[in-house]
Amino acid sequence: MKLLGYWRSSAAYRVRIALNLKGLDAELESVHLVKNGGEQHLPEYAALNPQELVPTLIEGDNEFVLSQSLAIIEYLDEQYGGAMMLPKDLKARAEVRAMALSIACEVHPLNNLKVLQYLTNTLELDEDAKNAWYHHWIHQGFSAFEKQLEKHAGTYCYGDEVTLADLCLIPQVYNANRFKVDLSTYPNIRRIWDNCHKLEAFQLAAPERQTDAS
């Protein structure tokens, strides 16, 4: 099994956490999103992932190639044993998916690298304007997520077991911290960040721990 990703990619970060929680060994291969105009745009990578995004999971000799982090995580959950990322109860599973998607589909895409590059390179926004954009969408998304946590959170986002919701939240908090977003008004988000980082699976998945970190 091979995971093609990038150390700072939120989506790859999610999958690294899942692999660690499930005790799965995967060769981590770097696809540098910035160097040389972005290695994700190289023809050989685009042949594997036409969206030219990371991560991409490969099993065997290109026998099974899968993109999109949530699809990868659910595949790993259903294919392999170990810790499960989704509850067994149907309604609980749907609620966890809804929480995860509120980060992965509503917050993350607006603050993804290709969007930030478009803001600065094409629309010619300055750094302050780009950061204002970033902070706006984080606050909008995290304000809603904090309310979801008031209803569902225990030790983690949904009760006292790590779920897909935690795998989506933690990379987004990491990026919010990197962009110096004030998270003081989100006590549950900050508490869950602290709780998740007591677990080795999250510690080992951290961007700074990756071999391509720079």
Short mmCIF file of C-alpha atoms in Angstrom, two decimals:
data_model
loop_
_atom_site.label_atom_id
_atom_site.label_comp_id
_atom_site.label_asym_id
_atom_site.label_seq_id
_atom_site.Cartn_x
_atom_site.Cartn_y
_atom_site.Cartn_z
CA MET A 1 0.00 0.00 0.00
CA LYS A 2 1.25 3.46 -0.93
CA LEU A 3 -0.08 6.89 0.01
CA LEU A 4 0.89 9.77 -2.24
CA GLY A 5 0.55 13.03 -0.37
CA TYR A 6 2.17 16.16 0.94
CA TRP A 7 3.18 16.95 4.49
CA ARG A 8 0.97 20.05 4.81
CA SER A 9 -2.02 18.70 2.92
CA SER A 10 -5.04 18.58 5.24
CA ALA A 11 -6.56 15.77 3.21
CA ALA A 12 -3.40 13.64 3.34
CA TYR A 13 -3.13 14.41 7.07
CA ARG A 14 -6.59 12.88 7.60
CA VAL A 15 -5.58 9.66 5.89
CA ARG A 16 -2.29 9.42 7.80
CA ILE A 17 -4.24 9.56 11.06
CA ALA A 18 -6.57 6.81 9.85
CA LEU A 19 -3.66 4.58 8.80
CA ASN A 20 -2.06 5.04 12.21
CA LEU A 21 -5.26 4.36 14.13
CA LYS A 22 -5.84 1.16 12.17
CA GLY A 23 -2.21 0.05 12.48
CA LEU A 24 -1.70 -0.12 8.72
CA ASP A 25 1.69 0.25 7.09
CA ALA A 26 1.78 2.37 3.98
CA GLU A 27 4.69 3.76 2.03
CA LEU A 28 4.36 7.52 2.12
CA GLU A 29 5.47 9.13 -1.14
CA SER A 30 5.74 12.90 -1.38
CA VAL A 31 3.99 14.90 -4.09
CA HIS A 32 5.27 18.43 -3.49
CA LEU A 33 2.41 20.86 -4.04
CA VAL A 34 4.60 23.95 -4.47
CA LYS A 35 7.99 22.94 -5.84
CA ASN A 36 8.47 23.29 -9.61
CA GLY A 37 4.97 24.66 -10.04
CA GLY A 38 3.46 21.76 -8.14
CA GLU A 39 4.30 18.11 -8.73
CA GLN A 40 0.58 17.27 -8.64
CA HIS A 41 0.37 18.75 -12.13
CA LEU A 42 2.98 16.41 -13.63
CA PRO A 43 1.53 14.11 -16.33
CA GLU A 44 2.47 10.92 -14.50
CA TYR A 45 0.63 12.03 -11.38
CA ALA A 46 -2.36 13.40 -13.28
CA ALA A 47 -2.70 9.97 -14.89
CA LEU A 48 -3.29 8.54 -11.41
CA ASN A 49 -5.38 11.41 -10.08
CA PRO A 50 -7.04 13.52 -12.82
CA GLN A 51 -8.07 16.14 -10.24
CA GLU A 52 -4.36 16.74 -9.61
CA LEU A 53 -4.92 16.74 -5.87
CA VAL A 54 -3.55 14.75 -2.96
CA PRO A 55 -3.84 12.22 -1.48
CA THR A 56 -3.94 9.17 -3.71
CA LEU A 57 -3.98 5.64 -2.29
CA ILE A 58 -2.46 2.84 -4.36
CA GLU A 59 -2.71 -0.87 -3.58
CA GLY A 60 -0.67 -3.40 -5.48
CA ASP A 61 1.00 -2.48 -8.76
CA ASN A 62 -1.49 0.27 -9.56
CA GLU A 63 -4.20 -2.40 -9.30
CA PHE A 64 -6.40 -0.19 -7.13
CA VAL A 65 -6.05 3.60 -7.20
CA LEU A 66 -8.32 5.78 -5.08
CA SER A 67 -8.50 9.53 -4.55
CA GLN A 68 -10.48 11.77 -2.17
CA SER A 69 -9.51 11.46 1.49
CA LEU A 70 -12.94 10.60 2.89
CA ALA A 71 -13.45 7.88 0.30
CA ILE A 72 -10.00 6.50 1.15
CA ILE A 73 -10.73 6.52 4.89
CA GLU A 74 -14.08 4.78 4.46
CA TYR A 75 -12.43 2.18 2.20
CA LEU A 76 -9.77 1.51 4.83
CA ASP A 77 -12.49 1.30 7.47
CA GLU A 78 -14.47 -1.30 5.56
CA GLN A 79 -11.55 -3.28 4.18
CA TYR A 80 -9.36 -3.59 7.27
CA GLY A 81 -9.79 -4.35 10.96
CA GLY A 82 -8.71 -2.27 13.91
CA ALA A 83 -10.19 0.98 15.12
CA MET A 84 -13.31 2.02 13.24
CA MET A 85 -13.75 5.58 12.01
CA LEU A 86 -17.55 5.42 11.87
CA PRO A 87 -20.02 4.20 14.53
CA LYS A 88 -22.07 1.05 13.90
CA ASP A 89 -25.37 2.71 14.71
CA LEU A 90 -26.97 4.03 11.51
CA LYS A 91 -28.05 7.41 12.90
CA ALA A 92 -24.78 7.98 14.75
CA ARG A 93 -22.86 7.12 11.58
CA ALA A 94 -24.89 9.65 9.61
CA GLU A 95 -24.30 12.34 12.25
CA VAL A 96 -20.54 11.72 12.22
CA ARG A 97 -20.49 11.92 8.42
CA ALA A 98 -22.40 15.20 8.58
CA MET A 99 -19.85 16.64 11.02
CA ALA A 100 -16.93 15.45 8.91
CA LEU A 101 -18.43 16.83 5.72
CA SER A 102 -19.06 20.22 7.30
CA ILE A 103 -15.28 20.54 7.54
CA ALA A 104 -14.23 18.64 4.42
CA CYS A 105 -16.81 20.16 2.07
CA GLU A 106 -17.62 23.58 3.51
CA VAL A 107 -14.47 24.88 5.22
CA HIS A 108 -11.47 23.14 3.70
CA PRO A 109 -12.17 23.74 -0.03
CA LEU A 110 -12.44 27.50 0.45
CA ASN A 111 -9.06 27.61 2.17
CA ASN A 112 -7.23 25.02 0.11
CA LEU A 113 -3.87 25.82 -1.49
CA LYS A 114 -5.21 26.12 -5.04
CA VAL A 115 -7.82 28.67 -3.87
CA LEU A 116 -5.25 30.71 -1.94
CA GLN A 117 -2.93 30.65 -4.94
CA TYR A 118 -5.77 31.86 -7.18
CA LEU A 119 -6.52 34.72 -4.79
CA THR A 120 -2.92 35.93 -4.82
CA ASN A 121 -1.67 34.94 -8.28
CA THR A 122 -4.74 35.58 -10.44
CA LEU A 123 -6.87 38.04 -8.48
CA GLU A 124 -3.73 39.72 -7.13
CA LEU A 125 -4.95 40.01 -3.56
CA ASP A 126 -2.27 41.02 -1.09
CA GLU A 127 -1.31 38.94 1.95
CA ASP A 128 -3.65 40.80 4.29
CA ALA A 129 -6.65 40.28 2.01
CA LYS A 130 -5.81 36.59 1.56
CA ASN A 131 -5.56 36.11 5.31
CA ALA A 132 -8.85 37.95 5.85
CA TRP A 133 -10.48 35.50 3.43
CA TYR A 134 -8.95 32.57 5.28
CA HIS A 135 -10.02 33.79 8.72
CA HIS A 136 -13.56 34.57 7.56
CA TRP A 137 -14.27 31.06 6.34
CA ILE A 138 -12.60 29.39 9.33
CA HIS A 139 -14.70 31.40 11.74
CA GLN A 140 -17.90 30.71 9.84
CA GLY A 141 -17.22 26.98 9.73
CA PHE A 142 -15.87 26.63 13.26
CA SER A 143 -18.76 28.62 14.77
CA ALA A 144 -21.19 26.08 13.34
CA PHE A 145 -18.96 23.13 14.26
CA GLU A 146 -18.68 24.34 17.86
CA LYS A 147 -22.48 24.21 18.11
CA GLN A 148 -22.46 20.65 16.77
CA LEU A 149 -19.89 19.73 19.42
CA GLU A 150 -22.11 21.13 22.16
CA LYS A 151 -24.62 18.46 21.17
CA HIS A 152 -22.39 15.50 20.32
CA ALA A 153 -18.93 15.84 21.86
CA GLY A 154 -17.47 13.78 24.64
CA THR A 155 -13.74 13.23 24.82
CA TYR A 156 -13.73 13.58 21.04
CA CYS A 157 -16.03 15.11 18.44
CA TYR A 158 -18.69 12.43 18.76
CA GLY A 159 -18.75 10.80 22.16
CA ASP A 160 -15.70 9.13 23.62
CA GLU A 161 -14.33 7.33 20.55
CA VAL A 162 -12.27 8.84 17.74
CA THR A 163 -14.30 9.12 14.55
CA LEU A 164 -14.08 10.52 11.04
CA ALA A 165 -15.14 13.88 12.45
CA ASP A 166 -11.92 14.12 14.49
CA LEU A 167 -9.85 13.16 11.45
CA CYS A 168 -11.32 16.12 9.57
CA LEU A 169 -11.22 18.61 12.43
CA ILE A 170 -7.63 18.21 13.59
CA PRO A 171 -5.90 19.09 10.26
CA GLN A 172 -8.19 22.09 9.91
CA VAL A 173 -7.26 23.32 13.39
CA TYR A 174 -3.59 22.80 12.53
CA ASN A 175 -3.99 25.07 9.51
CA ALA A 176 -6.00 27.62 11.47
CA ASN A 177 -3.16 27.83 13.97
CA ARG A 178 -0.66 28.19 11.14
CA PHE A 179 -2.62 31.15 9.80
CA LYS A 180 -2.91 32.62 13.32
CA VAL A 181 -6.69 32.39 13.58
CA ASP A 182 -7.92 33.27 17.08
CA LEU A 183 -9.62 30.09 18.35
CA SER A 184 -10.31 31.35 21.87
CA THR A 185 -14.09 31.36 21.32
CA TYR A 186 -14.15 27.63 20.46
CA PRO A 187 -13.56 25.80 23.77
CA ASN A 188 -14.76 22.41 22.54
CA ILE A 189 -12.62 22.54 19.42
CA ARG A 190 -9.55 23.42 21.47
CA ARG A 191 -10.33 20.70 24.04
CA ILE A 192 -10.70 18.05 21.35
CA TRP A 193 -7.45 19.21 19.73
CA ASP A 194 -5.70 18.64 23.06
CA ASN A 195 -7.35 15.25 23.61
CA CYS A 196 -6.52 13.96 20.15
CA HIS A 197 -2.88 14.96 20.55
CA LYS A 198 -2.57 12.68 23.56
CA LEU A 199 -2.86 9.80 21.07
CA GLU A 200 0.22 8.56 19.23
CA ALA A 201 -1.74 8.10 15.99
CA PHE A 202 -2.30 11.86 15.80
CA GLN A 203 1.19 12.74 16.98
CA LEU A 204 2.84 10.61 14.28
CA ALA A 205 0.58 12.00 11.57
CA ALA A 206 1.49 15.62 12.34
CA PRO A 207 2.93 17.50 9.35
CA GLU A 208 6.25 18.25 11.06
CA ARG A 209 6.81 14.52 11.62
CA GLN A 210 6.72 13.71 7.88
CA THR A 211 9.88 13.02 5.91
CA ASP A 212 9.07 15.70 3.31
CA ALA A 213 8.48 18.43 5.90
CA SER A 214 10.37 21.62 5.13
#
